[in-house]
Amino acid sequence: MKLIRAARLAALYTVAAAAVLMSGAAWAGAPEGTWLSEDGATKVLISNCGGRLCGKVVWLDEPISPNTGKPKTDTLNPDPAKRGRPLIGLQVVHGLSPSGTDTWSGTIYNADDGHTYQASMQVQGEQIARVQGCVLRILCKTHNWKRVN
């Protein structure tokens, strides 16, 4: 009886350990969560938006403009009507959909220059995502974002 109970307990531990390992592997490639930009200046929350992924700015290391003393806004947006939008809360990642293993493609808005770029996000392990923005898929800039949650 004790041997049967010990065997069942061992089987239960094996199943539990496998579930933990499998859930960790699945989570490793999941892009949802909060990411810190490579320069440490911005945090972006990636979440599901109607079946695709989107991302909004949730934190800035310097949220107040030194020029105005007010929260930073989207001052370089080519549309004058959008230049007053606060950067915190601004959606900067749009329409990411799966495009490969642990990779999603869509667009990304760069408030530093007011342009939108073709983008890809490749999650590399649990803590790093390689984010790339491209003009005409030729001229590309890549950053590594770090997961903060």
PDB file of C-alpha atoms in Angstrom:
ATOM      1  CA  MET A   1       0.000   0.000   0.000  1.00  0.00           C
ATOM      2  CA  LYS A   2       2.819   2.415   0.903  1.00  0.00           C
ATOM      3  CA  LEU A   3       4.625   1.472  -2.308  1.00  0.00           C
ATOM      4  CA  ILE A   4       1.537   2.258  -4.424  1.00  0.00           C
ATOM      5  CA  ARG A   5       1.064   5.575  -2.608  1.00  0.00           C
ATOM      6  CA  ALA A   6       4.757   6.448  -3.146  1.00  0.00           C
ATOM      7  CA  ALA A   7       4.489   5.555  -6.857  1.00  0.00           C
ATOM      8  CA  ARG A   8       1.388   7.745  -7.241  1.00  0.00           C
ATOM      9  CA  LEU A   9       3.118  10.598  -5.429  1.00  0.00           C
ATOM     10  CA  ALA A  10       6.179  10.272  -7.680  1.00  0.00           C
ATOM     11  CA  ALA A  11       3.953  10.272 -10.771  1.00  0.00           C
ATOM     12  CA  LEU A  12       2.128  13.350  -9.495  1.00  0.00           C
ATOM     13  CA  TYR A  13       5.441  15.185  -8.922  1.00  0.00           C
ATOM     14  CA  THR A  14       6.618  14.193 -12.410  1.00  0.00           C
ATOM     15  CA  VAL A  15       3.431  15.520 -14.026  1.00  0.00           C
ATOM     16  CA  ALA A  16       3.618  18.734 -11.969  1.00  0.00           C
ATOM     17  CA  ALA A  17       7.274  19.286 -12.875  1.00  0.00           C
ATOM     18  CA  ALA A  18       6.540  18.713 -16.567  1.00  0.00           C
ATOM     19  CA  ALA A  19       3.654  21.183 -16.415  1.00  0.00           C
ATOM     20  CA  VAL A  20       5.881  23.813 -14.821  1.00  0.00           C
ATOM     21  CA  LEU A  21       8.604  23.286 -17.427  1.00  0.00           C
ATOM     22  CA  MET A  22       6.115  23.373 -20.298  1.00  0.00           C
ATOM     23  CA  SER A  23       4.412  26.519 -19.006  1.00  0.00           C
ATOM     24  CA  GLY A  24       7.793  28.218 -18.665  1.00  0.00           C
ATOM     25  CA  ALA A  25       8.708  27.316 -22.220  1.00  0.00           C
ATOM     26  CA  ALA A  26       5.396  28.623 -23.517  1.00  0.00           C
ATOM     27  CA  TRP A  27       5.764  31.834 -21.532  1.00  0.00           C
ATOM     28  CA  ALA A  28       9.300  32.387 -22.816  1.00  0.00           C
ATOM     29  CA  GLY A  29       7.975  33.235 -26.282  1.00  0.00           C
ATOM     30  CA  ALA A  30       4.967  35.244 -25.145  1.00  0.00           C
ATOM     31  CA  PRO A  31       5.309  38.939 -26.023  1.00  0.00           C
ATOM     32  CA  GLU A  32       2.549  40.156 -23.699  1.00  0.00           C
ATOM     33  CA  GLY A  33       3.835  42.117 -20.736  1.00  0.00           C
ATOM     34  CA  THR A  34       5.770  45.266 -19.947  1.00  0.00           C
ATOM     35  CA  TRP A  35       9.083  45.889 -21.702  1.00  0.00           C
ATOM     36  CA  LEU A  36      11.827  48.418 -20.979  1.00  0.00           C
ATOM     37  CA  SER A  37      13.467  50.009 -24.013  1.00  0.00           C
ATOM     38  CA  GLU A  38      17.164  49.476 -24.613  1.00  0.00           C
ATOM     39  CA  ASP A  39      18.034  53.014 -23.494  1.00  0.00           C
ATOM     40  CA  GLY A  40      15.989  52.613 -20.299  1.00  0.00           C
ATOM     41  CA  ALA A  41      13.862  55.650 -21.141  1.00  0.00           C
ATOM     42  CA  THR A  42      10.498  54.015 -21.908  1.00  0.00           C
ATOM     43  CA  LYS A  43       8.319  51.126 -20.785  1.00  0.00           C
ATOM     44  CA  VAL A  44       5.814  49.703 -23.269  1.00  0.00           C
ATOM     45  CA  LEU A  45       2.936  47.410 -22.302  1.00  0.00           C
ATOM     46  CA  ILE A  46       2.288  44.815 -25.027  1.00  0.00           C
ATOM     47  CA  SER A  47      -1.210  43.348 -24.931  1.00  0.00           C
ATOM     48  CA  ASN A  48      -3.875  41.734 -27.100  1.00  0.00           C
ATOM     49  CA  CYS A  49      -5.930  44.259 -29.064  1.00  0.00           C
ATOM     50  CA  GLY A  50      -8.670  42.487 -30.964  1.00  0.00           C
ATOM     51  CA  GLY A  51      -6.634  39.427 -31.937  1.00  0.00           C
ATOM     52  CA  ARG A  52      -3.423  41.294 -32.720  1.00  0.00           C
ATOM     53  CA  LEU A  53      -0.843  42.747 -30.385  1.00  0.00           C
ATOM     54  CA  CYS A  54      -0.472  46.404 -29.618  1.00  0.00           C
ATOM     55  CA  GLY A  55       1.698  48.359 -27.243  1.00  0.00           C
ATOM     56  CA  LYS A  56       1.323  51.602 -25.368  1.00  0.00           C
ATOM     57  CA  VAL A  57       3.769  53.719 -23.434  1.00  0.00           C
ATOM     58  CA  VAL A  58       3.150  53.228 -19.702  1.00  0.00           C
ATOM     59  CA  TRP A  59       6.242  54.897 -18.224  1.00  0.00           C
ATOM     60  CA  LEU A  60       8.927  57.427 -19.139  1.00  0.00           C
ATOM     61  CA  ASP A  61      12.115  58.014 -17.171  1.00  0.00           C
ATOM     62  CA  GLU A  62      11.608  61.754 -17.780  1.00  0.00           C
ATOM     63  CA  PRO A  63       7.844  62.257 -18.147  1.00  0.00           C
ATOM     64  CA  ILE A  64       7.997  66.055 -17.831  1.00  0.00           C
ATOM     65  CA  SER A  65       9.274  68.213 -20.689  1.00  0.00           C
ATOM     66  CA  PRO A  66      12.114  70.489 -19.530  1.00  0.00           C
ATOM     67  CA  ASN A  67      10.921  73.096 -22.063  1.00  0.00           C
ATOM     68  CA  THR A  68       7.321  73.346 -20.857  1.00  0.00           C
ATOM     69  CA  GLY A  69       7.319  71.880 -17.351  1.00  0.00           C
ATOM     70  CA  LYS A  70       4.320  69.781 -18.439  1.00  0.00           C
ATOM     71  CA  PRO A  71       3.951  66.082 -19.371  1.00  0.00           C
ATOM     72  CA  LYS A  72       5.724  65.216 -22.621  1.00  0.00           C
ATOM     73  CA  THR A  73       3.549  65.159 -25.732  1.00  0.00           C
ATOM     74  CA  ASP A  74       3.802  63.825 -29.276  1.00  0.00           C
ATOM     75  CA  THR A  75       5.399  67.073 -30.519  1.00  0.00           C
ATOM     76  CA  LEU A  76       7.058  65.580 -33.617  1.00  0.00           C
ATOM     77  CA  ASN A  77       3.931  63.948 -35.037  1.00  0.00           C
ATOM     78  CA  PRO A  78       3.474  64.994 -38.679  1.00  0.00           C
ATOM     79  CA  ASP A  79      -0.224  65.603 -37.961  1.00  0.00           C
ATOM     80  CA  PRO A  80      -0.475  68.924 -36.074  1.00  0.00           C
ATOM     81  CA  ALA A  81      -3.755  67.783 -34.487  1.00  0.00           C
ATOM     82  CA  LYS A  82      -1.914  64.932 -32.725  1.00  0.00           C
ATOM     83  CA  ARG A  83       1.035  66.894 -31.350  1.00  0.00           C
ATOM     84  CA  GLY A  84      -0.694  67.590 -28.039  1.00  0.00           C
ATOM     85  CA  ARG A  85      -1.259  63.887 -27.225  1.00  0.00           C
ATOM     86  CA  PRO A  86       0.509  62.812 -24.017  1.00  0.00           C
ATOM     87  CA  LEU A  87       3.287  60.277 -24.628  1.00  0.00           C
ATOM     88  CA  ILE A  88       2.249  58.239 -21.597  1.00  0.00           C
ATOM     89  CA  GLY A  89      -0.716  56.216 -22.806  1.00  0.00           C
ATOM     90  CA  LEU A  90       0.190  56.642 -26.478  1.00  0.00           C
ATOM     91  CA  GLN A  91      -0.147  53.484 -28.558  1.00  0.00           C
ATOM     92  CA  VAL A  92       3.174  53.020 -30.363  1.00  0.00           C
ATOM     93  CA  VAL A  93       3.008  49.351 -31.423  1.00  0.00           C
ATOM     94  CA  HIS A  94       0.223  48.439 -33.844  1.00  0.00           C
ATOM     95  CA  GLY A  95      -1.179  45.260 -35.357  1.00  0.00           C
ATOM     96  CA  LEU A  96       1.521  42.747 -34.485  1.00  0.00           C
ATOM     97  CA  SER A  97       0.585  39.324 -35.794  1.00  0.00           C
ATOM     98  CA  PRO A  98       2.555  36.062 -35.785  1.00  0.00           C
ATOM     99  CA  SER A  99       5.174  35.907 -38.526  1.00  0.00           C
ATOM    100  CA  GLY A 100       7.449  33.092 -37.334  1.00  0.00           C
ATOM    101  CA  THR A 101       8.618  31.270 -34.239  1.00  0.00           C
ATOM    102  CA  ASP A 102       8.334  33.696 -31.312  1.00  0.00           C
ATOM    103  CA  THR A 103       8.153  36.535 -33.876  1.00  0.00           C
ATOM    104  CA  TRP A 104       5.417  39.085 -34.603  1.00  0.00           C
ATOM    105  CA  SER A 105       5.222  41.744 -37.317  1.00  0.00           C
ATOM    106  CA  GLY A 106       3.287  44.998 -37.591  1.00  0.00           C
ATOM    107  CA  THR A 107       4.191  48.670 -37.231  1.00  0.00           C
ATOM    108  CA  ILE A 108       5.839  50.818 -34.595  1.00  0.00           C
ATOM    109  CA  TYR A 109       5.580  54.571 -34.105  1.00  0.00           C
ATOM    110  CA  ASN A 110       8.729  56.393 -33.010  1.00  0.00           C
ATOM    111  CA  ALA A 111       7.786  59.564 -31.134  1.00  0.00           C
ATOM    112  CA  ASP A 112      11.458  60.606 -31.252  1.00  0.00           C
ATOM    113  CA  ASP A 113      11.125  61.363 -34.974  1.00  0.00           C
ATOM    114  CA  GLY A 114       7.355  61.242 -35.615  1.00  0.00           C
ATOM    115  CA  HIS A 115       7.564  58.352 -38.091  1.00  0.00           C
ATOM    116  CA  THR A 116       5.889  54.952 -38.274  1.00  0.00           C
ATOM    117  CA  TYR A 117       7.972  51.965 -39.367  1.00  0.00           C
ATOM    118  CA  GLN A 118       7.438  48.357 -40.402  1.00  0.00           C
ATOM    119  CA  ALA A 119       8.335  46.408 -37.276  1.00  0.00           C
ATOM    120  CA  SER A 120       9.060  42.974 -35.940  1.00  0.00           C
ATOM    121  CA  MET A 121       9.342  41.733 -32.389  1.00  0.00           C
ATOM    122  CA  GLN A 122      11.175  38.495 -31.668  1.00  0.00           C
ATOM    123  CA  VAL A 123      11.060  37.223 -28.093  1.00  0.00           C
ATOM    124  CA  GLN A 124      14.394  35.640 -27.232  1.00  0.00           C
ATOM    125  CA  GLY A 125      13.972  33.752 -23.976  1.00  0.00           C
ATOM    126  CA  GLU A 126      12.007  34.989 -21.012  1.00  0.00           C
ATOM    127  CA  GLN A 127      13.620  38.394 -20.583  1.00  0.00           C
ATOM    128  CA  ILE A 128      14.701  39.811 -23.968  1.00  0.00           C
ATOM    129  CA  ALA A 129      12.827  40.891 -27.087  1.00  0.00           C
ATOM    130  CA  ARG A 130      14.552  42.020 -30.248  1.00  0.00           C
ATOM    131  CA  VAL A 131      12.519  44.891 -31.704  1.00  0.00           C
ATOM    132  CA  GLN A 132      13.313  46.078 -35.207  1.00  0.00           C
ATOM    133  CA  GLY A 133      11.874  48.994 -37.163  1.00  0.00           C
ATOM    134  CA  CYS A 134      12.534  49.313 -40.898  1.00  0.00           C
ATOM    135  CA  VAL A 135      12.064  51.756 -43.760  1.00  0.00           C
ATOM    136  CA  LEU A 136      11.197  49.819 -46.919  1.00  0.00           C
ATOM    137  CA  ARG A 137      12.508  46.700 -45.158  1.00  0.00           C
ATOM    138  CA  ILE A 138      15.999  47.838 -46.133  1.00  0.00           C
ATOM    139  CA  LEU A 139      17.133  50.389 -43.574  1.00  0.00           C
ATOM    140  CA  CYS A 140      16.533  48.875 -40.165  1.00  0.00           C
ATOM    141  CA  LYS A 141      17.299  49.765 -36.576  1.00  0.00           C
ATOM    142  CA  THR A 142      17.246  47.081 -33.894  1.00  0.00           C
ATOM    143  CA  HIS A 143      16.843  47.429 -30.137  1.00  0.00           C
ATOM    144  CA  ASN A 144      16.768  44.864 -27.360  1.00  0.00           C
ATOM    145  CA  TRP A 145      13.945  45.362 -24.890  1.00  0.00           C
ATOM    146  CA  LYS A 146      14.036  43.823 -21.426  1.00  0.00           C
ATOM    147  CA  ARG A 147      10.947  42.337 -19.775  1.00  0.00           C
ATOM    148  CA  VAL A 148      10.134  44.102 -16.532  1.00  0.00           C
ATOM    149  CA  ASN A 149       7.204  41.911 -15.424  1.00  0.00           C
TER     150      ASN A 149
END
